[in-house]
Coordinates of C-alpha atoms and ligand atoms in Angstrom, one line a residue:
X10 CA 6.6 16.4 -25.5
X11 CA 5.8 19.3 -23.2
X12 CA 7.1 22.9 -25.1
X13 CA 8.4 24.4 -21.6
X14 CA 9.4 27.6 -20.3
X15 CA 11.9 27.5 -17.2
X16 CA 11.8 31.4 -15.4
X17 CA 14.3 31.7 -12.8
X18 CA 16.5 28.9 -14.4
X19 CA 19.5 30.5 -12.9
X20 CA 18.5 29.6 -9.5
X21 CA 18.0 27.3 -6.7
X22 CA 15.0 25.7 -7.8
X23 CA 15.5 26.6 -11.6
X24 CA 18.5 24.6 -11.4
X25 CA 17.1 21.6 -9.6
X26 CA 14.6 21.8 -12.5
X27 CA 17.0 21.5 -15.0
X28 CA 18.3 18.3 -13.8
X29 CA 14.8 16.7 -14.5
X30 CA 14.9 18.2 -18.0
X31 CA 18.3 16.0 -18.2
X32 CA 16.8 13.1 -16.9
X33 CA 13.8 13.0 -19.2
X34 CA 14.9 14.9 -22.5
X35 CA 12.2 12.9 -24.4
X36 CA 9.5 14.4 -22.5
X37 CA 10.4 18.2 -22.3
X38 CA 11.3 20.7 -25.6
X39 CA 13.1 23.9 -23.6
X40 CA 11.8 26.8 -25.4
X41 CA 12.2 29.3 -23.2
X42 CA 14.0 30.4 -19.9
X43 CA 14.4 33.6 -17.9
X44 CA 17.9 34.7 -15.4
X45 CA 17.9 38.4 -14.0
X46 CA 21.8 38.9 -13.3
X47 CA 23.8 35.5 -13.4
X48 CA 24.8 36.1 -17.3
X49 CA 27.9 33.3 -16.8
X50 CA 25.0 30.8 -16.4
X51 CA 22.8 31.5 -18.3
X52 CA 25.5 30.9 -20.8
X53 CA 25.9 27.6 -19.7
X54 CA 22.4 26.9 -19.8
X55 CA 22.9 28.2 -23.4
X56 CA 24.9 25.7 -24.2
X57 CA 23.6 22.8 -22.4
X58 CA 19.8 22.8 -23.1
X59 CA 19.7 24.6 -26.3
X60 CA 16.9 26.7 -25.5
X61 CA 14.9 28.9 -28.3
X62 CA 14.6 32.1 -26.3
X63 CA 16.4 33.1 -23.2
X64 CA 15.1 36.2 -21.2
X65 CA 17.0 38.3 -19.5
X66 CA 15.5 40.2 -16.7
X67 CA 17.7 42.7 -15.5
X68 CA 17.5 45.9 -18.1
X69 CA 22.3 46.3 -17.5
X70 CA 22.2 42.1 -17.7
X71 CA 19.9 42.3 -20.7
X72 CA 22.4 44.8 -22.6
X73 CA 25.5 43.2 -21.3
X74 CA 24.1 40.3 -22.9
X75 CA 23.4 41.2 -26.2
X76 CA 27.7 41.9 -26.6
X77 CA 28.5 37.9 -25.3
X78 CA 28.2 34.8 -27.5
X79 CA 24.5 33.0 -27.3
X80 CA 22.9 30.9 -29.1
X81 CA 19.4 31.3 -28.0
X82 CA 17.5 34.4 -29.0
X83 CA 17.9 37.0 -26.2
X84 CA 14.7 38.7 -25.3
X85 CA 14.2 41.5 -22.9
X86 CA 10.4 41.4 -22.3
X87 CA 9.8 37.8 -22.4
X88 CA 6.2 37.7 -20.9
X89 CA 5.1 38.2 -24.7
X90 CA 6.2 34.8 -25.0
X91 CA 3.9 33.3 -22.0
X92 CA 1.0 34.2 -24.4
X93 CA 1.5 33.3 -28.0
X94 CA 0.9 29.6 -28.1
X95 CA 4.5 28.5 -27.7
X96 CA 4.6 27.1 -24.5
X97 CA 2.4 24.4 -22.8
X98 CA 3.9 24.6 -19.4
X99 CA 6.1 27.3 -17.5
X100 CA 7.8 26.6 -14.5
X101 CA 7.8 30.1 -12.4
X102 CA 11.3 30.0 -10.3
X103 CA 11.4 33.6 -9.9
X104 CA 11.9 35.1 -6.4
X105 CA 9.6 37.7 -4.9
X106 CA 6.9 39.6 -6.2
X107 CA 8.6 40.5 -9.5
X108 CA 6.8 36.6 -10.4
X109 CA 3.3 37.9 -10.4
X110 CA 3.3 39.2 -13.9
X111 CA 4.7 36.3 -15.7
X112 CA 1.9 34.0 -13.1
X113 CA -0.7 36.0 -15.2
X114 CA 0.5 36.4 -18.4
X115 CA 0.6 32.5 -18.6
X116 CA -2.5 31.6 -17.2
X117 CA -4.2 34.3 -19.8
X118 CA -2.2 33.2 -22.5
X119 CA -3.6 29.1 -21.6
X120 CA -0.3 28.3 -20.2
X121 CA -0.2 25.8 -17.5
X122 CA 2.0 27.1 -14.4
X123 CA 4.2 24.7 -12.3
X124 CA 4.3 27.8 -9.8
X125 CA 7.5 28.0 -7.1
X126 CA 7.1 31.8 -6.7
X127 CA 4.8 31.8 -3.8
X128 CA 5.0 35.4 -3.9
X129 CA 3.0 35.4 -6.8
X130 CA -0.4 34.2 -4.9
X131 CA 0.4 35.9 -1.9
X132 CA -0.1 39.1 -3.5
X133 CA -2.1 38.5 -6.4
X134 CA -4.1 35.9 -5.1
X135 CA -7.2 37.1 -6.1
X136 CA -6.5 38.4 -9.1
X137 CA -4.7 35.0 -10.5
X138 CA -8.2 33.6 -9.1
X139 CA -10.0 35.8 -11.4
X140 CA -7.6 34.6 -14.2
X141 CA -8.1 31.1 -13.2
X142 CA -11.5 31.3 -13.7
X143 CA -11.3 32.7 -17.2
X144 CA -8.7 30.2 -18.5
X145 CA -8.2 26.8 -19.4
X146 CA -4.3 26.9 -17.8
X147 CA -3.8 24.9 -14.1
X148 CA -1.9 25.8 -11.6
X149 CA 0.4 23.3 -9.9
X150 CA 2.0 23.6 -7.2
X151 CA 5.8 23.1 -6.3
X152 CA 6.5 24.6 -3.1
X153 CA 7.0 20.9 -0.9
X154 CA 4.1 21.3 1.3
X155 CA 1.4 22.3 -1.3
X156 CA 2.7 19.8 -3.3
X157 CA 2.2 17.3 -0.9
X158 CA -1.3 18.7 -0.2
X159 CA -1.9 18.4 -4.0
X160 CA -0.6 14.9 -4.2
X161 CA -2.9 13.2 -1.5
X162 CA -5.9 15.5 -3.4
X163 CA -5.5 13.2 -6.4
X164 CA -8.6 11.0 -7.1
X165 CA -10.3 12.0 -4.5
X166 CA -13.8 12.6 -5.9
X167 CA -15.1 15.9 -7.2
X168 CA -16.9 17.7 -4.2
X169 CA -15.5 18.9 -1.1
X170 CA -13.8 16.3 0.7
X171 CA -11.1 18.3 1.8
X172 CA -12.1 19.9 5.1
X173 CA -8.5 21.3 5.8
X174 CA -4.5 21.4 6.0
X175 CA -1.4 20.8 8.4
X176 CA 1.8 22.3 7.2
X177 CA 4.7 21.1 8.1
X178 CA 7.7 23.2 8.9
X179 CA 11.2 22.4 9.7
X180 CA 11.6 25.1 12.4
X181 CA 14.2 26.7 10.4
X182 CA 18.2 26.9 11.9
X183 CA 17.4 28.6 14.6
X184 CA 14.4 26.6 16.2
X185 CA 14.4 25.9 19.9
X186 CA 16.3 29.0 20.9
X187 CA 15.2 32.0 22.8
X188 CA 14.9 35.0 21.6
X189 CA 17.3 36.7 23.4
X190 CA 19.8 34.3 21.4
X191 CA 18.2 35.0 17.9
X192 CA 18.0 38.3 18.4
X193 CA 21.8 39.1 17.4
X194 CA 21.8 36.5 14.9
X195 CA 23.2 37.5 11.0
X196 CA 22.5 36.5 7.6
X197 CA 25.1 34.1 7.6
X198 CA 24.2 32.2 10.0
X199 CA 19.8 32.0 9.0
X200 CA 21.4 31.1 5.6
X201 CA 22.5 27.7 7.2
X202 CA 19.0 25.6 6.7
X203 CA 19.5 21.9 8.3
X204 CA 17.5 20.1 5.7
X205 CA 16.9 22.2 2.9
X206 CA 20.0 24.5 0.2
X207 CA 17.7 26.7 -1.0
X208 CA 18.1 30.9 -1.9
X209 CA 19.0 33.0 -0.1
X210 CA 16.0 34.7 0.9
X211 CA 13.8 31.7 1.2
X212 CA 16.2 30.8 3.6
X213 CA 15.7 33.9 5.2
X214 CA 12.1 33.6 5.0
X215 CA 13.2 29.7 6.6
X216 CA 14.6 31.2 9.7
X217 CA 12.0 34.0 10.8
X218 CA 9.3 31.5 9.2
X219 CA 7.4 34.2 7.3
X220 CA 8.3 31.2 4.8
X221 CA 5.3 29.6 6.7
X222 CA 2.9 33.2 6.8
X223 CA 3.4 33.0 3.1
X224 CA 2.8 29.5 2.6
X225 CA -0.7 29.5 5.0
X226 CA -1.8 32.4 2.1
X227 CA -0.5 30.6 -0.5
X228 CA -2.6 27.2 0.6
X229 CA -5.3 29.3 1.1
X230 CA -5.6 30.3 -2.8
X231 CA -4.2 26.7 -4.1
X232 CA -7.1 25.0 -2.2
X233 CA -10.1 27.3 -1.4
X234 CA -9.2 27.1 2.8
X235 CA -10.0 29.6 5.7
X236 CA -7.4 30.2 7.8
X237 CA -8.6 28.4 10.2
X238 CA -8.5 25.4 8.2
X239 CA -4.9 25.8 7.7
X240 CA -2.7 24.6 10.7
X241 CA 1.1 24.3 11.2
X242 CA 3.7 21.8 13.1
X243 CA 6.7 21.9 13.2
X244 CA 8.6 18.4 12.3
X245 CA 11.8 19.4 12.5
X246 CA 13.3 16.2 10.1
X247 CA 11.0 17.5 6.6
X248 CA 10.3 14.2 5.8
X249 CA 6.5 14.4 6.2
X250 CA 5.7 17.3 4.0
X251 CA 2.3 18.1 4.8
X252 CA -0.7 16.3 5.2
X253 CA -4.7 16.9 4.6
X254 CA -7.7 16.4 6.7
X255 CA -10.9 15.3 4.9
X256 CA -14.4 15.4 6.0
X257 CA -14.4 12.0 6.7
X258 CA -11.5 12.8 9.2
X259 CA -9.2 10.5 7.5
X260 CA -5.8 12.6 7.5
X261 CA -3.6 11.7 4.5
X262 CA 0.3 12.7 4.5
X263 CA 3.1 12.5 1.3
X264 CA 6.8 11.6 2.9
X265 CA 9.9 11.5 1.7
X266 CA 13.6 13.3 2.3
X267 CA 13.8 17.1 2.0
X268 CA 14.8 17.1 -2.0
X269 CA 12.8 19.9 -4.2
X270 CA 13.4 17.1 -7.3
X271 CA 10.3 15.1 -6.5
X272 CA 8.1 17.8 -6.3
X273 CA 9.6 19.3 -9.4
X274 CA 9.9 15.9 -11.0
X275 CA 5.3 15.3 -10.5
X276 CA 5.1 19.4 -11.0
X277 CA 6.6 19.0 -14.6
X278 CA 5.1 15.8 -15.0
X279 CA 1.6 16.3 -14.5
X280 CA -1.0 14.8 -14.4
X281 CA 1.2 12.0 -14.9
X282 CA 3.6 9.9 -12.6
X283 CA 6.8 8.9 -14.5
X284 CA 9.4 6.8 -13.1
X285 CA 12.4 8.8 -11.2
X286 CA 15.9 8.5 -9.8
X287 CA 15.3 9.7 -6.5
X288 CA 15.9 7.9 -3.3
X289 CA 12.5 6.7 -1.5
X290 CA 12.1 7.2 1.7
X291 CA 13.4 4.4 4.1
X292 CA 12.6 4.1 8.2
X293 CA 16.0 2.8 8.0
X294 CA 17.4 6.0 7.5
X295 CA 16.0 8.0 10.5
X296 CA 15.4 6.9 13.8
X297 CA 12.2 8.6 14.7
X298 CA 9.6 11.5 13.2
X299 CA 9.1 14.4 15.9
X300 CA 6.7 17.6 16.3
X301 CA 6.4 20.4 18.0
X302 CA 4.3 23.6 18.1
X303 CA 6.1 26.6 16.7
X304 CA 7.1 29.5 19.2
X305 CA 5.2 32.1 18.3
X306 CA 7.1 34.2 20.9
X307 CA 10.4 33.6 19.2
X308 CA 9.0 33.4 15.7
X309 CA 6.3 36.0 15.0
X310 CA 6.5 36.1 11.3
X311 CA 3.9 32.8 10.8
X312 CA 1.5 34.7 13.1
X313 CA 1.6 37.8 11.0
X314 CA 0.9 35.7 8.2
X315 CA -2.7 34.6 9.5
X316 CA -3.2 38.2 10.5
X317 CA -2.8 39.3 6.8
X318 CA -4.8 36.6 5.2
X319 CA -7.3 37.3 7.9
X320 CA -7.7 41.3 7.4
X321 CA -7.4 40.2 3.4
X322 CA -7.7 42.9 0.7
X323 CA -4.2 44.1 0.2
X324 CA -2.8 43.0 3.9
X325 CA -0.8 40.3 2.5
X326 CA 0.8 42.6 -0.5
X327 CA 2.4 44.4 2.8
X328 CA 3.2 41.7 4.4
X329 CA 5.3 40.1 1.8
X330 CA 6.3 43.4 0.0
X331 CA 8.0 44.7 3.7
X332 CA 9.2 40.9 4.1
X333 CA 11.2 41.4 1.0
X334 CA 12.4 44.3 1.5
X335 CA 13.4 43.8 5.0
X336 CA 15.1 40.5 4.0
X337 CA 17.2 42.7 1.1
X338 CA 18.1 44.6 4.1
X339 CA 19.2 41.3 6.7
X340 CA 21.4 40.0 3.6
X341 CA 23.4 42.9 3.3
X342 CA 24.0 43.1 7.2
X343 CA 22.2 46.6 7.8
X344 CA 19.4 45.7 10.1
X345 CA 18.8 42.8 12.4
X346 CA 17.1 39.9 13.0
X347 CA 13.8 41.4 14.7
X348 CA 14.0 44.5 11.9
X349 CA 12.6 41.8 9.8
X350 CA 9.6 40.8 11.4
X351 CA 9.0 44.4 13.9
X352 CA 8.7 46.6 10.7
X353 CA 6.4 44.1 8.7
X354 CA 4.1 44.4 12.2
X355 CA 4.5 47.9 12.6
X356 CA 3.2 48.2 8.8
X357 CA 0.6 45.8 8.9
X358 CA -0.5 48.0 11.7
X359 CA -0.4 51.1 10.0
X360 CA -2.0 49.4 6.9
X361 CA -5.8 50.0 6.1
X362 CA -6.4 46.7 4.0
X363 CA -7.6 48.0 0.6
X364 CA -10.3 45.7 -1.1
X365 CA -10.3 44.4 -4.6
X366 CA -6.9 45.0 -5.6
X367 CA -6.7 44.7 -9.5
X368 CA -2.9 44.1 -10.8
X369 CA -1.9 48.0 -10.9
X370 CA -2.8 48.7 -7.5
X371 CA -0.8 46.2 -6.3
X372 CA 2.0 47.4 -8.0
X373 CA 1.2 51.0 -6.6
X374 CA 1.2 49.7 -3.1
X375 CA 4.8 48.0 -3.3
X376 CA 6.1 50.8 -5.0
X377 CA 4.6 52.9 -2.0
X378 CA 5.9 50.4 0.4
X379 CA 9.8 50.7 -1.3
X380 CA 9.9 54.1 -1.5
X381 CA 9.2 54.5 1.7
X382 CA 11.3 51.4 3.2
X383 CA 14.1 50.5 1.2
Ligands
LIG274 P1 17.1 31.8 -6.1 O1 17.4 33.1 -5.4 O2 18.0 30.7 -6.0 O3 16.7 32.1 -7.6 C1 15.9 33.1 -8.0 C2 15.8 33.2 -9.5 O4 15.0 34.4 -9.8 C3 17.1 33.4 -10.2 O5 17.0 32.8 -11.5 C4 17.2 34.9 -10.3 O6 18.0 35.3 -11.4 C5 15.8 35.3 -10.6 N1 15.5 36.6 -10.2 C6 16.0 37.4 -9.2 N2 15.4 38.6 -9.1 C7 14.5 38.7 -10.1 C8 13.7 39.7 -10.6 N3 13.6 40.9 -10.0 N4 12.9 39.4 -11.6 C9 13.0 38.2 -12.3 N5 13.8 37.2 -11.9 C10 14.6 37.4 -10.8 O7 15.6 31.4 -5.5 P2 15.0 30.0 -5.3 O8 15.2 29.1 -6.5 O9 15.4 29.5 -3.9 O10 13.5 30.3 -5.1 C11 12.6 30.7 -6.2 C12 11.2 30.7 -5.8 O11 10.8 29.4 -5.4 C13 10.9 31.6 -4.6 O12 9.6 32.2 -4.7 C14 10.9 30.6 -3.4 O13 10.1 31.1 -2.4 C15 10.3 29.4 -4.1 N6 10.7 28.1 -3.4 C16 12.0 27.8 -3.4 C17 12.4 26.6 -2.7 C18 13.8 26.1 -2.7 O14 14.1 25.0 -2.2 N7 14.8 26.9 -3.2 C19 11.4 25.7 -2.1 C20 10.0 26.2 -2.3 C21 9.7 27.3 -2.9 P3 19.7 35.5 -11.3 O15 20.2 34.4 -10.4 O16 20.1 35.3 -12.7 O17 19.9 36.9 -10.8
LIG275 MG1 7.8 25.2 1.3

């Protein structure tokens, strides 16, 4: 039995999460999980799962929850947790940047780290590195393509046989429209994915693709890559979700439908494969896989991705910390489409990339960048 910890269970992907946790209950002891504001399920979860500790993120939630009826122990600074030897894996659901603490507190306290919160290694890429390097924890990842990438990695032997990536990318709701059209586009409308019912600023993230800026930097820490070693297609049905050139130039691929459970389901599992109730992928079910090249024109958020992870040092803190704040922004109807991705340029430009960034000066930098933005 794993002892797990579940941060962000109140979300998209924490939630998806949960329903493997049902599925196998022999194989997973909940001791901890983490909400920021959604008290009404957390008490559910409360109930359901029976966790030991539930932390509660948000300082007004945290108080609010201490006067409601739970079972669990309610902590308010739950990354104390992450290192004393009660955990052997935590999945980090979190959204944003706010994940890179917990990412660090695990992997120093020898706590393997099913990691969803690409944010995390976006910004703190080198430092988790460092981390890495001083621990015994993994890191595995979740997000659907690096998943895949880390699926067709398996037994492949030690040495570098990996020679580079191809990300695949749905195109997001509003691909193969000009952007005159996207231009006036709101929230409500990017938060209508075709394949994928994810949050809501992943979704976001889906339809400006900075999803795919952030997830070039993200496969760039998860498997040692250049940029240039890390390209991207669209394939607008998400069945093939990535695939991995090797130096032989055999290019391996992992398929199946757009569902986060499988990648959740070998995440959790790890290093072994268990048995699962998911639909396999069938032919019969769609007619034909199709790529294209992504617009850059329409879409410039993937290209400002490689310019971040190109200029390195702190670029990419800027990058995702004005992405965030931006996106904020989108989902409450203030700005538009194009403030998104024209104020994370116009930063980036502005930026002089600082080089190394230890934990605190990242933080400094964001809280720069939100005083400033937000
Ligand atoms: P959701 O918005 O659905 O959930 C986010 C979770 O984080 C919730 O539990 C929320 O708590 C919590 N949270 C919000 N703000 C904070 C904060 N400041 N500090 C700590 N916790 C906070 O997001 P998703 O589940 O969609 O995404 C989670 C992560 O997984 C993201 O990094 C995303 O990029 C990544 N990911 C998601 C995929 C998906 O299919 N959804 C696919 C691949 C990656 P509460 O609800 O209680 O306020
Ligand atoms: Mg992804």
């Amino acid at each position: 039995m794993k002892r797990l910890g579940i941060l962000g269970a109140t979300g998209s992907i924490g939630t998806q999460a949960l329903d493997i946790i049902r599925q196998h209950p022999k194989d997973f002891d909940l001791i901890l999980v983490s909400g920021h504001r959604n008290l009404k399920r957390l008490l559910q979860i409360d109930e359901a799962f029976r966790p030991q500790y539930i932390w509660i993120t948000d300082p007004e939630a945290y108080a609010h929850g201490k006067t409601m009826n739970f079972s669990a122990r309610l902590v308010q600074e739950g990354t104390d947790l992450l290192d004393a030897g009660e955990l052997d894996l935590v999945l980090n659901a979190m959204v944003g940047s706010a994940g890179l603490h917990p990412t660090l507190k695990a992997i120093e306290g020898q706590v393997d780290v099913a990691l969803a919160n690409k944010e995390s290694l976006v910004t703190g890429g080198a430092v988790i590195q460092k981390a890495l390097e001083k621990s015994t924890a993994r890191l595995i990842p979740v997000d659907s393509e690096h998943s895949a990438i880390f699926q067709c990695l398996q037994g492949l032997e030690e040495g570098r046989a990996l020679t580079g990536v191809i990300l695949t990318a749905s195109g997001g709701p509003f691909r193969g429209m000009k952007s005159a059209e996207v231009r006036g586009k709101k929230a409500k409308e990017a938060l209508k994915h075709p394949n994928w019912a994810m949050g809501r600023k992943i979704s976001i993230d889906s339809a400006t693709l900075v999803n795919k800026g952030l997830e070039v930097i993200e496969a760039k820490w998860l498997f040692d890559l250049s940029p240039e070693a890390i390209e991207v297609v669209v394939h607008p049905q998400s069945i093939i979700h990535s695939l991995v050139r090797l130096k032989d130039t055999a290019v391996l691929a992992q398929l199946g439908y757009p569902d986060m459970h499988l990648p959740l389901h070998y995440a959790l599992h790890y290093p072994e494969r268990r048995e699962s109730r998911l639909e396999s992928f069938s032919f019969d079910t769609i007619a034909s896989l199709t790529f294209e090249r992504v617009d850059d024109e329409v879409f410039p958020g993937l290209g400002l991705g490689y310019q971040a992870i190109s200029a390195g040092g702190s670029m990419p803190v800027v990058y995702n910390m004005v992405n965030e704040i931006m996106v904020a922004k989108y989902l409450r109807d203030e700005i538009s489409f194009y403030d998104i991705t024209d104020t994370i340029a116009r930063e980036m430009a502005r930026h002089t990339p600082e080089t190394p960034m230890d934990y605190f000066s990242i933080r400094e930098l964001e809280a720069r960048l939100k005083n400033r933005l937000e």
